[in-house]
Coordinates of C-alpha atoms in Angstrom, one line a residue:
M11 CA 21.7 22.1 16.3
K12 CA 18.1 20.9 16.3
M13 CA 17.4 22.3 12.8
F14 CA 20.5 20.5 11.5
R15 CA 19.3 17.2 13.0
N16 CA 15.8 17.6 11.6
S17 CA 17.2 18.4 8.1
K18 CA 19.4 15.4 8.4
K19 CA 16.4 13.2 9.2
S20 CA 14.3 14.7 6.4
K21 CA 17.2 14.1 3.9
L22 CA 17.3 10.5 5.0
F23 CA 13.5 10.2 4.6
I24 CA 13.6 11.7 1.1
Q25 CA 16.6 9.5 0.2
K26 CA 14.8 6.3 1.2
I27 CA 11.7 7.4 -0.9
N28 CA 14.0 8.2 -3.9
E29 CA 15.6 4.7 -3.6
L30 CA 12.1 3.1 -3.9
L31 CA 11.0 5.3 -6.8
S32 CA 14.2 4.9 -8.8
D33 CA 14.3 1.1 -8.5
S34 CA 13.3 -0.2 -12.0
E35 CA 12.7 -3.8 -10.8
L36 CA 10.2 -2.7 -8.2
K37 CA 6.7 -2.4 -9.7
L38 CA 4.9 0.1 -7.4
S39 CA 1.3 1.0 -7.9
K40 CA 0.3 4.5 -9.0
A41 CA -1.4 5.2 -5.7
L42 CA 1.7 4.4 -3.7
K43 CA 3.9 6.4 -6.0
F44 CA 1.5 9.4 -5.6
Q45 CA 1.6 9.0 -1.8
L46 CA 5.4 8.8 -1.8
L47 CA 5.7 11.9 -4.0
E48 CA 3.3 13.8 -1.9
A49 CA 5.2 12.8 1.3
M50 CA 8.4 14.1 -0.3
E51 CA 6.8 17.4 -1.0
L52 CA 5.4 17.7 2.5
C53 CA 8.7 16.8 4.0
E54 CA 10.5 19.5 2.0
K55 CA 7.9 22.0 3.3
G56 CA 8.6 21.0 6.9
S57 CA 6.0 18.4 7.9
K58 CA 7.0 16.0 10.6
I59 CA 8.4 12.7 9.5
S60 CA 6.4 10.8 12.1
Y61 CA 3.1 12.1 10.6
L62 CA 4.3 11.3 7.1
S63 CA 5.3 7.8 8.1
Y64 CA 1.9 7.3 9.8
K65 CA 0.2 8.5 6.6
I66 CA 2.3 6.3 4.2
Y67 CA 2.4 3.1 6.2
P68 CA -1.0 1.6 5.2
W69 CA -0.1 2.1 1.5
V70 CA 3.2 0.3 1.9
L71 CA 1.5 -2.6 3.7
E72 CA -1.0 -2.9 1.0
E73 CA 1.7 -2.9 -1.6
L74 CA 3.6 -5.7 0.2
A75 CA 0.4 -7.7 0.4
L76 CA -0.5 -7.3 -3.2
N77 CA 3.0 -7.6 -4.6
R78 CA 3.9 -11.2 -5.0
I79 CA 7.6 -10.4 -5.6
Q80 CA 8.8 -9.4 -2.1
S81 CA 11.3 -6.6 -2.3
D82 CA 14.0 -6.2 0.4
K83 CA 14.0 -2.5 -0.2
L84 CA 10.3 -2.2 0.4
K85 CA 10.5 -4.4 3.5
M86 CA 13.4 -2.2 4.9
F87 CA 11.3 0.9 4.1
K88 CA 8.4 -0.6 6.0
R89 CA 10.6 -1.2 9.1
Y90 CA 11.9 2.4 8.8
L91 CA 8.3 3.7 8.8
E92 CA 7.5 1.5 11.8
Q93 CA 10.3 3.1 13.7
E94 CA 9.3 6.6 12.8
R95 CA 5.5 6.4 13.1
W96 CA 5.4 5.4 16.8
K97 CA 6.2 9.0 17.7
Y98 CA 2.9 10.2 16.0
Y99 CA 0.9 7.4 17.8
F100 CA 2.5 8.3 21.1
G101 CA 1.8 12.0 20.7
S102 CA -1.8 11.5 19.7
A103 CA -2.4 9.0 22.5
L104 CA -1.0 11.3 25.1
G105 CA -2.9 14.2 23.8
M106 CA -6.2 12.3 23.9
A107 CA -5.5 11.1 27.4
F108 CA -5.0 14.6 28.7
T109 CA -8.1 15.9 27.0
L110 CA -10.2 13.2 28.5
I111 CA -9.1 14.0 32.0
R112 CA -10.5 17.5 31.9

């Protein structure tokens, strides 16, 4: 059951990236497109979505700041990344807390 749930989440992650890349009205920078394509490849290979969200988030923020035409799709993707990336922060903060105790 767990593998099915993870594949469902990874399909959703890939679907959201495909929606961004296929939108012809949205002018994405080459750097963001590269990061999105790389994240799709890593997701298909089995990388955690929380790590990929953590990795992509700064690029999406930069794109929103530079892009004068605010896109609802890009804003929704940013919210999705915020929901997913907290798991990576939580895991890295807990890991660091326990290593400092020793």
